[in-house]
Amino acid sequence: DGGITQSPKYLFRKEGQNVTLSCEQNLNHDAMYWYRQDPGQGLRLIYYSQIVNDFQKGDIAEGYSVSREKKESFPLTVTSAQKNPTAFYLCASSTPRGPGANVLTFGAGSRLTVL
Amino acid sequence: GENVEQHPSTLSVQEGDSAVIKCTYSDSASNYFPWYKQELGKRPQLIIDIRSNVGEKKDQRIAVTLNKTAKHFSLHITETQPEDSAVYFCAARTGTASKLTFGTGTRLQVTL
């Protein structure tokens, strides 16, 4: 599956609930990212992490949280504070080294719908 | 922070014609400009990229040009084919940071 796996593929949530989206990679990439994709708005960066136990806010971090306890894993929690969480979420990873340096490898995405 | 604008938002061309998608960026320190293609229902994938020390790069039917003075870069697809139909995203990276800022995307439709 391209070395980066997102789950679940589809997720439904009631208002007021937190949900966690999983992202796992076996590419030995140092950096991982979460993007949100909405029609007509492109890919907007939520959070990113360049090394284990460290992460930075992206452009639209409000209402989201992440952790990076392991190099392979970068889960995203969509909290009840996120005002408009219905969207398609893409996880990606990259390495700063080698011929593929800085090329993003994307997961297949998770579609979250708030009911 | 970096801001990337992309035009047009939709583009329809006949098979065999050329397609051009343009992007502008705001941060003069940006030094890496990739293009990603996202086919319907699939994940984005890199199709070509260019670094700030190069003015043009080609890969078969695809080329990217960069004008650092004007802070814009363009994707050129020649001899378009139906399989070129997809959403294309430009992006820019500033300095040594690993994060990319994406444009809003261009939906390209190649008609027979």
Coordinates of C-alpha atoms in Angstrom, one line a residue:
Chain A
D1 CA 0.0 0.0 0.0
G2 CA 2.8 2.4 -0.9
G3 CA 4.5 2.0 2.5
I4 CA 2.1 4.3 4.4
T5 CA -1.2 3.1 5.8
Q6 CA -4.1 5.2 7.0
S7 CA -7.1 3.8 8.9
P8 CA -10.0 3.9 8.9
K9 CA -10.8 4.7 5.3
Y10 CA -14.2 6.0 6.3
L11 CA -15.3 7.3 9.7
F12 CA -18.5 8.8 11.0
R13 CA -18.7 10.8 14.1
K14 CA -21.3 12.5 16.2
E15 CA -20.9 16.1 17.1
G16 CA -19.0 16.5 20.4
Q17 CA -16.9 13.3 19.9
N18 CA -13.2 13.1 19.5
V19 CA -11.9 10.7 16.9
T20 CA -8.4 9.5 16.2
L21 CA -7.1 8.7 12.7
S22 CA -4.2 6.3 12.4
C23 CA -1.1 6.7 10.1
E24 CA 1.7 4.2 10.0
Q25 CA 4.7 4.1 7.7
N26 CA 7.4 1.4 7.1
L27 CA 9.5 3.6 4.9
N28 CA 11.9 4.6 7.7
H29 CA 11.0 8.2 6.9
D30 CA 11.9 10.8 9.5
A31 CA 9.2 13.4 8.7
M32 CA 5.4 12.8 8.8
Y33 CA 2.6 15.2 8.0
W34 CA -1.2 15.6 8.2
Y35 CA -3.0 17.5 5.5
R36 CA -6.7 18.3 5.2
Q37 CA -8.2 18.3 1.7
D38 CA -11.4 20.2 1.0
P39 CA -12.9 20.9 -2.5
G40 CA -11.4 24.0 -4.0
Q41 CA -9.0 24.5 -1.1
G42 CA -6.1 22.3 -2.0
L43 CA -4.1 20.5 0.7
R44 CA -3.8 22.4 4.0
L45 CA -1.2 21.4 6.6
I46 CA -2.5 20.6 10.0
Y47 CA 0.6 19.3 11.8
Y48 CA 4.0 17.9 11.0
S49 CA 6.8 16.1 12.7
Q50 CA 10.4 16.0 11.7
I51 CA 11.7 13.7 14.4
V52 CA 10.3 11.5 17.1
N53 CA 8.8 13.2 20.1
D54 CA 8.7 16.5 18.3
F55 CA 6.0 18.1 16.2
Q56 CA 4.9 21.6 14.9
K57 CA 1.6 23.2 14.1
G58 CA 0.8 23.8 10.5
D59 CA -1.6 26.3 9.0
I60 CA -4.8 25.0 10.5
A61 CA -3.9 23.2 13.7
E62 CA -6.8 24.5 15.8
G63 CA -9.1 21.7 17.0
Y64 CA -6.5 19.0 16.2
S65 CA -3.8 17.2 18.2
V66 CA -1.0 14.8 17.3
S67 CA 1.6 12.6 18.9
R68 CA 4.9 11.1 17.6
E69 CA 6.0 8.5 20.1
K70 CA 7.3 6.2 17.5
K71 CA 9.1 6.9 14.2
E72 CA 6.5 4.8 12.3
S73 CA 3.4 6.3 13.7
F74 CA 1.8 9.7 13.7
P75 CA -1.9 9.6 14.8
L76 CA -4.2 12.6 14.4
T77 CA -7.0 13.3 16.9
V78 CA -9.9 15.5 15.7
T79 CA -11.3 17.0 18.8
S80 CA -14.8 18.4 19.5
A81 CA -13.2 21.9 19.3
Q82 CA -12.8 21.5 15.5
K83 CA -15.7 23.5 14.1
N84 CA -15.9 21.9 10.7
P85 CA -14.3 18.5 10.8
T86 CA -16.0 16.9 7.9
A87 CA -13.2 16.5 5.3
F88 CA -10.7 14.1 3.7
Y89 CA -7.5 13.7 5.7
L90 CA -4.2 12.7 4.1
C91 CA -1.1 11.6 5.9
A92 CA 2.3 11.8 4.3
S93 CA 5.9 11.1 5.1
S94 CA 9.3 12.1 3.7
T95 CA 13.0 11.7 4.2
P96 CA 15.6 14.5 3.9
R97 CA 18.2 12.1 2.4
G98 CA 18.8 10.2 -0.8
P99 CA 17.4 10.5 -4.3
G100 CA 13.8 10.8 -3.0
A101 CA 14.7 13.6 -0.5
N102 CA 11.7 15.7 0.5
V103 CA 9.3 13.9 -1.8
L104 CA 6.0 13.3 0.0
T105 CA 4.6 9.8 0.0
F106 CA 0.9 10.0 0.8
G107 CA -1.4 7.5 2.3
A108 CA -4.8 6.6 0.8
G109 CA -6.6 9.0 3.0
S110 CA -9.4 8.9 5.6
R111 CA -12.7 10.5 5.0
L112 CA -14.4 11.8 8.2
T113 CA -18.0 12.7 8.2
V114 CA -19.6 14.4 11.2
L115 CA -23.3 13.5 11.5
Chain B
G1 CA 4.3 32.3 6.0
E2 CA 4.4 31.1 2.5
N3 CA 1.4 31.6 0.3
V4 CA 0.9 29.8 -3.0
E5 CA -1.7 30.8 -5.6
Q6 CA -2.6 28.5 -8.5
H7 CA -4.5 29.2 -11.7
P8 CA -6.8 28.1 -13.3
S9 CA -8.9 26.1 -11.0
T10 CA -10.3 24.1 -13.9
L11 CA -8.9 23.5 -17.4
S12 CA -10.4 21.6 -20.3
V13 CA -8.3 20.8 -23.3
Q14 CA -8.7 18.5 -26.3
E15 CA -6.6 15.4 -26.6
G16 CA -3.3 16.3 -28.2
D17 CA -3.3 19.9 -27.2
S18 CA -1.0 21.5 -24.5
A19 CA -2.0 22.5 -21.0
V20 CA -0.4 25.1 -18.8
I21 CA -1.0 25.6 -15.1
K22 CA 0.6 28.5 -13.3
C23 CA 1.5 29.2 -9.7
T24 CA 2.9 32.2 -7.8
Y25 CA 4.5 32.1 -4.4
S26 CA 5.1 34.9 -1.9
D27 CA 8.3 33.9 0.0
S28 CA 11.4 34.8 -2.0
A29 CA 13.4 32.3 0.2
S30 CA 11.4 29.3 -1.3
N31 CA 13.8 27.0 -3.0
Y32 CA 11.9 23.8 -3.9
F33 CA 8.8 23.5 -6.1
P34 CA 7.1 20.2 -6.7
W35 CA 4.0 19.3 -8.7
Y36 CA 1.7 16.5 -7.6
K37 CA -1.0 14.7 -9.6
Q38 CA -4.1 13.3 -7.9
E39 CA -6.3 11.0 -10.0
L40 CA -9.9 10.5 -9.0
G41 CA -10.1 8.5 -5.8
K42 CA -6.3 8.1 -5.5
R43 CA -3.6 9.7 -3.4
P44 CA -1.4 12.5 -4.7
Q45 CA 1.8 11.5 -6.4
L46 CA 4.8 13.6 -7.4
I47 CA 5.2 14.0 -11.1
I48 CA 8.0 16.6 -11.4
D49 CA 9.9 19.0 -9.2
I50 CA 12.4 21.9 -9.7
R51 CA 14.8 23.6 -7.4
S52 CA 15.6 27.3 -7.3
N53 CA 19.0 27.0 -9.0
V54 CA 17.3 25.6 -12.2
G55 CA 15.1 27.5 -14.6
E56 CA 13.5 24.6 -16.5
K57 CA 13.2 20.9 -16.1
K58 CA 11.6 18.3 -18.6
D59 CA 10.5 14.8 -18.2
Q60 CA 9.0 13.4 -21.5
R61 CA 5.7 15.3 -22.1
I62 CA 5.9 17.3 -18.8
A63 CA 8.0 20.4 -18.1
V64 CA 8.2 22.9 -15.3
T65 CA 9.6 26.4 -15.6
L66 CA 10.6 28.7 -12.8
N67 CA 11.0 32.5 -12.8
K68 CA 12.5 33.5 -9.4
T69 CA 12.4 37.2 -10.2
A70 CA 8.6 37.1 -10.7
K71 CA 8.1 34.4 -8.1
H72 CA 6.1 32.1 -10.4
F73 CA 6.4 28.6 -11.8
S74 CA 4.4 26.7 -14.4
L75 CA 3.6 23.2 -15.4
H76 CA 3.5 22.4 -19.1
I77 CA 1.9 19.2 -20.4
T78 CA 2.3 18.6 -24.2
E79 CA 0.3 16.2 -26.3
T80 CA -2.2 15.7 -23.6
Q81 CA -3.9 12.3 -23.3
P82 CA -7.1 11.2 -21.4
E83 CA -5.0 9.7 -18.6
D84 CA -3.6 13.2 -17.9
S85 CA -7.1 14.0 -16.5
A86 CA -6.6 14.7 -12.8
V87 CA -6.2 17.4 -10.2
Y88 CA -2.8 18.9 -10.2
F89 CA -1.3 20.7 -7.2
C90 CA 1.8 22.9 -7.1
A91 CA 3.7 23.5 -3.9
A92 CA 6.6 25.4 -2.5
R93 CA 9.1 24.9 0.3
T94 CA 11.0 27.5 2.2
G95 CA 14.6 27.0 3.3
T96 CA 15.5 23.7 5.0
A97 CA 12.1 23.2 6.5
S98 CA 10.4 20.0 5.4
K99 CA 6.9 21.4 5.2
L100 CA 5.3 22.2 1.8
T101 CA 2.7 24.8 1.1
F102 CA 0.3 23.7 -1.6
G103 CA -1.8 25.6 -4.1
T104 CA -5.5 25.1 -4.3
G105 CA -5.3 22.7 -7.3
T106 CA -6.3 22.6 -11.0
R107 CA -8.7 20.1 -12.3
L108 CA -7.6 19.2 -15.8
Q109 CA -10.0 17.5 -18.1
V110 CA -8.7 16.1 -21.4
T111 CA -11.5 15.5 -23.9
L112 CA -11.5 13.2 -26.9

